Amino acid sequence: MENTALALSTDMVVVLGLVGFTMAMFMLERIRADATALVVLVALGLFGIVPASRLFDGFSGNAVISLMATMVLGAGLDRTGVLNRVAVNLLRWSKGMESRLLLLGSGFAALLSAFMQNPAVTALMLPVASRLSGRTGIALSRMLLPIAAAVIMGGTLTMVGSSPLILLNDLLASANRNLPPGVAALDPLPMFAPLPIGLLLVATALAYWHFGAKRWLPDDALKGVAPARTDSYFAQTYGIAGELYELTLTADSPLVGMSVGDAEQQRDAPLFLALVTGNETRLAPPADERLWVGSVIGVMGDKQAIHDYAQKNLLRVSPRLRHFADLFNPSRAGISEAVIPPTSTFVGRRPEELRLRKRAGISLLAINRENQVWREDIRRIPLRAGDLLVFHSVWTDLAQAAESRDFIVVTDYPKAEQRPHKLWWAVGIFVTTMLFAFSTLVPVPLALMAGAAALLVTGVLDMDEAYQAISWKTVFLMACLIPLGWAMDSTGAANWIAQHTLARLGDDTPVWALELALGLLTALFGLVVGNVGATVIMVPMAINLALAANGNPAAFALIAALSASNNFLSASNPVLAMVAGPAGYTARDYLRTGLPLMLAYLLITVGAVNLLIPVLS
């Protein structure tokens, strides 16, 4: 083995250096993930490692097209209110029993994630879980982790259920260009190739929570926000409580001429929720709005504190809502929670930059990060993925702002289904699309994009909504990192690592032991660089390791792609990042429930793939 080992070339050094750079940037978060991927892409082109004619092929590759199409298909289901009906049916079928509700809810989430991206499924399930929590009294912290685990496991049911599996066939096709003479080309895996593995993983997750692991879940009865419990929840969790009053500025008030933002920054100022100036009445007044004689401020707070504030600032107090009765009606407006997903443009920005009041009519009242609550000077706190934001707004404004996908509303707030009359169109198109993809009559990306086009033609979505449904950050990340996987293969860097790995482990190492080591190493990479980065780096290495060890390259590649999603511990998994805030999970919660799941995932994946080797050969 040592005599045939490849020499380390300059191109290999560059590629391995870029891999190290990618890992460091993903871990340190000094540069955004998509920006890091762009730097890597440009470097591959400037060093001449990937030809300029192929450098940007990732943007038009099958993997990226499939990813975008699945996002649009999921938006069609959401737009027609499919999940609202699901929540009602889950309540009816479970009869309010916690174990049955967890089983049904998690099972449905797993099924949905077989055909949609995991973060998209999580975004759709958060308000469903909130509604179920509010109607049954079961804490949200008892529901979200089992649902999140089922979403991750369900992504292994089909080749379009998760980003690593979407990428896999493209990486197999790329590997064919660099296979040694005499080695058979690797065929692309069909749509339901991983289905038996996925079914075992989903069944394991459901059994894991049903037969005992749920005792490790936190039981915080406050977690889970629904309109019926909003007042008590926000009072106890955020200290946001009190009565509503109207304060009218007199001619002698020191607030006259002051901006709303400056008035709010005063010591002991109550929450400013609404403002009447002249003939204009509005909720969530912008920070730069000026206060004048006769302006009426709608505030919330402790009775005595508000009276003291009014006396200090020469304001007339009225406990009767003459101007804001309609605005403050709970059926029209109220307090809500929203979580920031990893793909949000809010990440890294301060609330004062977002100007939520001016642009969306939303007041930001508090920020909850890892169970630490900020209410003072929150406008200057840079936001992170997983942060829980507390809003006050009109429900229709909230729903409109939520369409940007920059935040996901967790609270079950009153909102009308937008296109319920198109529900069966959406369901029919979705089912037909998946049948076409399964039939192999047309390539999977074409079948998925045809389904997306059908949603547009039938009016389920319009073109602007389709654009909004696509997470361009995820698309950009994947398209930019795909050439790194090509470079790992074409330069021989993956082969070099595979040969040196075998040389150190010994030629007599069993294939199954190599597969276990591969799955474990890929999972560890996934904890650091996310599932897309781990797939791009590890699949070429897995193929070369299989060739060096006389194993099955397709089996090794599938183990690597599946193991890239084997992350139940870290917020680098967007699913875990999105449920941490709403449910109040800590690193300890993830550690004690996630380690057994990761071990089971690894053993089942390796065992099941080996049983499928005849099919994959």
Coordinates of N, CA and C in Angstrom, one line a residue, residues 481-559:
L481 N -20.3 25.1 -3.1 CA -19.5 24.0 -2.5 C -19.4 22.8 -3.4
I482 N -20.3 22.6 -4.3 CA -20.3 21.4 -5.2 C -18.9 21.3 -5.9
P483 N -18.3 22.4 -6.4 CA -17.0 22.2 -7.1 C -15.9 21.8 -6.2
L484 N -16.1 22.1 -4.8 CA -15.1 21.6 -3.9 C -15.1 20.1 -3.9
G485 N -16.2 19.5 -3.9 CA -16.3 18.0 -4.0 C -15.7 17.5 -5.3
W486 N -15.9 18.2 -6.4 CA -15.3 17.8 -7.7 C -13.8 17.8 -7.5
A487 N -13.3 18.9 -6.9 CA -11.8 19.1 -6.8 C -11.2 18.0 -5.8
M488 N -11.9 17.7 -4.8 CA -11.4 16.6 -3.9 C -11.2 15.3 -4.7
D489 N -12.0 15.1 -5.7 CA -11.9 13.9 -6.5 C -10.9 14.0 -7.6
S490 N -11.0 15.1 -8.4 CA -10.2 15.2 -9.6 C -8.7 15.5 -9.3
T491 N -8.4 16.1 -8.2 CA -7.0 16.4 -7.9 C -6.3 15.2 -7.2
G492 N -7.1 14.2 -6.8 CA -6.6 13.0 -6.1 C -6.5 13.2 -4.6
A493 N -7.0 14.4 -4.1 CA -6.9 14.6 -2.6 C -7.7 13.6 -1.9
A494 N -8.9 13.2 -2.3 CA -9.7 12.2 -1.7 C -9.0 10.9 -1.7
N495 N -8.4 10.5 -2.8 CA -7.7 9.3 -2.9 C -6.5 9.2 -2.0
W496 N -5.8 10.4 -1.9 CA -4.6 10.4 -1.1 C -5.0 10.2 0.4
I497 N -6.0 10.8 0.8 CA -6.5 10.6 2.2 C -6.9 9.2 2.4
A498 N -7.7 8.6 1.5 CA -8.1 7.3 1.6 C -7.0 6.3 1.7
Q499 N -6.0 6.4 0.9 CA -4.8 5.5 0.9 C -4.1 5.6 2.2
H500 N -3.8 6.9 2.7 CA -3.1 7.0 3.9 C -3.9 6.5 5.1
T501 N -5.2 6.7 5.0 CA -6.1 6.2 6.1 C -6.0 4.6 6.2
L502 N -6.0 4.0 5.0 CA -5.9 2.5 5.0 C -4.5 2.1 5.5
A503 N -3.5 2.8 5.1 CA -2.2 2.4 5.5 C -2.0 2.4 7.0
R504 N -2.7 3.4 7.6 CA -2.5 3.4 9.1 C -3.4 2.5 9.8
L505 N -4.6 2.2 9.2 CA -5.5 1.2 9.8 C -5.1 -0.2 9.6
G506 N -4.4 -0.5 8.5 CA -4.0 -1.8 8.1 C -4.9 -2.4 7.1
D507 N -4.3 -3.2 6.2 CA -5.0 -3.8 5.0 C -6.1 -4.8 5.5
D508 N -5.9 -5.4 6.7 CA -6.8 -6.4 7.1 C -8.0 -5.8 7.9
T509 N -8.2 -4.5 7.9 CA -9.3 -3.9 8.6 C -10.6 -4.3 7.9
P510 N -11.6 -4.9 8.6 CA -12.9 -5.3 7.9 C -13.6 -4.1 7.3
V511 N -14.3 -4.4 6.2 CA -15.0 -3.4 5.5 C -16.0 -2.7 6.4
W512 N -16.7 -3.5 7.2 CA -17.7 -3.0 8.1 C -17.2 -2.0 9.1
A513 N -15.9 -2.3 9.5 CA -15.3 -1.3 10.5 C -14.9 0.0 9.8
L514 N -14.5 -0.1 8.5 CA -14.2 1.1 7.8 C -15.5 1.9 7.6
E515 N -16.6 1.2 7.3 CA -17.9 1.9 7.1 C -18.3 2.6 8.4
L516 N -18.1 1.9 9.6 CA -18.5 2.6 10.8 C -17.6 3.8 11.1
A517 N -16.3 3.7 10.8 CA -15.4 4.8 11.0 C -15.8 6.0 10.0
L518 N -16.1 5.6 8.8 CA -16.6 6.6 7.8 C -17.8 7.3 8.3
G519 N -18.8 6.6 8.8 CA -20.1 7.2 9.2 C -19.8 8.1 10.4
L520 N -19.0 7.6 11.4 CA -18.7 8.4 12.6 C -18.0 9.7 12.2
L521 N -16.9 9.6 11.3 CA -16.2 10.8 10.9 C -17.1 11.8 10.2
T522 N -17.9 11.3 9.3 CA -18.8 12.2 8.6 C -19.8 12.9 9.5
A523 N -20.3 12.2 10.5 CA -21.2 12.8 11.5 C -20.4 13.9 12.3
L524 N -19.2 13.7 12.6 CA -18.4 14.7 13.3 C -18.2 15.9 12.4
F525 N -17.9 15.6 11.1 CA -17.7 16.7 10.2 C -19.0 17.5 10.1
G526 N -20.2 16.8 10.1 CA -21.5 17.5 10.0 C -21.7 18.4 11.2
L527 N -21.2 18.0 12.4 CA -21.4 18.9 13.6 C -20.7 20.2 13.4
V528 N -19.6 20.2 12.6 CA -18.8 21.4 12.5 C -19.2 22.2 11.3
V529 N -19.3 21.6 10.1 CA -19.5 22.3 8.8 C -20.9 22.2 8.3
G530 N -21.8 21.5 9.0 CA -23.2 21.3 8.5 C -23.2 20.1 7.5
N531 N -24.4 19.7 7.1 CA -24.6 18.5 6.3 C -24.1 18.7 4.9
V532 N -24.3 19.9 4.3 CA -23.9 20.1 2.9 C -22.4 20.0 2.8
G533 N -21.7 20.7 3.7 CA -20.2 20.7 3.7 C -19.6 19.3 4.0
A534 N -20.2 18.6 4.9 CA -19.8 17.3 5.2 C -19.9 16.3 4.0
T535 N -21.0 16.5 3.3 CA -21.3 15.6 2.1 C -20.3 15.9 1.0
V536 N -20.1 17.2 0.7 CA -19.1 17.5 -0.3 C -17.7 17.0 0.0
I537 N -17.3 17.1 1.2 CA -16.0 16.7 1.6 C -15.8 15.2 1.7
M538 N -16.9 14.5 2.3 CA -16.7 13.1 2.6 C -17.1 12.1 1.5
V539 N -18.1 12.4 0.7 CA -18.5 11.5 -0.3 C -17.4 11.1 -1.3
P540 N -16.6 12.1 -1.8 CA -15.5 11.7 -2.7 C -14.5 10.8 -1.9
M541 N -14.2 11.1 -0.7 CA -13.3 10.4 0.2 C -13.9 9.0 0.4
A542 N -15.2 8.8 0.6 CA -15.8 7.5 0.8 C -15.6 6.6 -0.4
I543 N -15.9 7.2 -1.6 CA -15.7 6.4 -2.8 C -14.3 5.9 -3.0
N544 N -13.3 6.8 -2.8 CA -11.9 6.4 -2.9 C -11.5 5.4 -1.8
L545 N -12.1 5.5 -0.6 CA -11.8 4.6 0.4 C -12.3 3.2 0.1
A546 N -13.5 3.2 -0.5 CA -14.1 1.9 -0.9 C -13.3 1.2 -2.0
L547 N -12.8 2.0 -3.0 CA -12.0 1.4 -4.0 C -10.7 0.9 -3.5
A548 N -10.1 1.6 -2.5 CA -8.8 1.1 -2.0 C -9.0 -0.1 -1.1
A549 N -10.1 -0.3 -0.5 CA -10.4 -1.4 0.4 C -11.2 -2.5 -0.2
N550 N -11.4 -2.4 -1.6 CA -12.2 -3.4 -2.3 C -13.6 -3.5 -1.8
G551 N -14.2 -2.3 -1.3 CA -15.5 -2.3 -0.9 C -16.4 -1.8 -2.0
N552 N -17.7 -1.6 -1.7 CA -18.7 -1.1 -2.7 C -18.7 0.4 -2.6
P553 N -18.3 1.1 -3.7 CA -18.2 2.6 -3.7 C -19.6 3.2 -3.5
A554 N -20.7 2.7 -4.1 CA -22.0 3.2 -3.9 C -22.5 3.1 -2.5
A555 N -22.2 2.0 -1.8 CA -22.5 1.8 -0.4 C -21.8 2.7 0.5
F556 N -20.5 2.9 0.3 CA -19.7 3.8 1.1 C -20.2 5.3 0.9
A557 N -20.5 5.6 -0.4 CA -21.0 7.0 -0.6 C -22.4 7.2 0.0
L558 N -23.2 6.2 0.0 CA -24.5 6.4 0.6 C -24.4 6.5 2.1
I559 N -23.5 5.7 2.7 CA -23.3 5.8 4.2 C -22.8 7.3 4.5

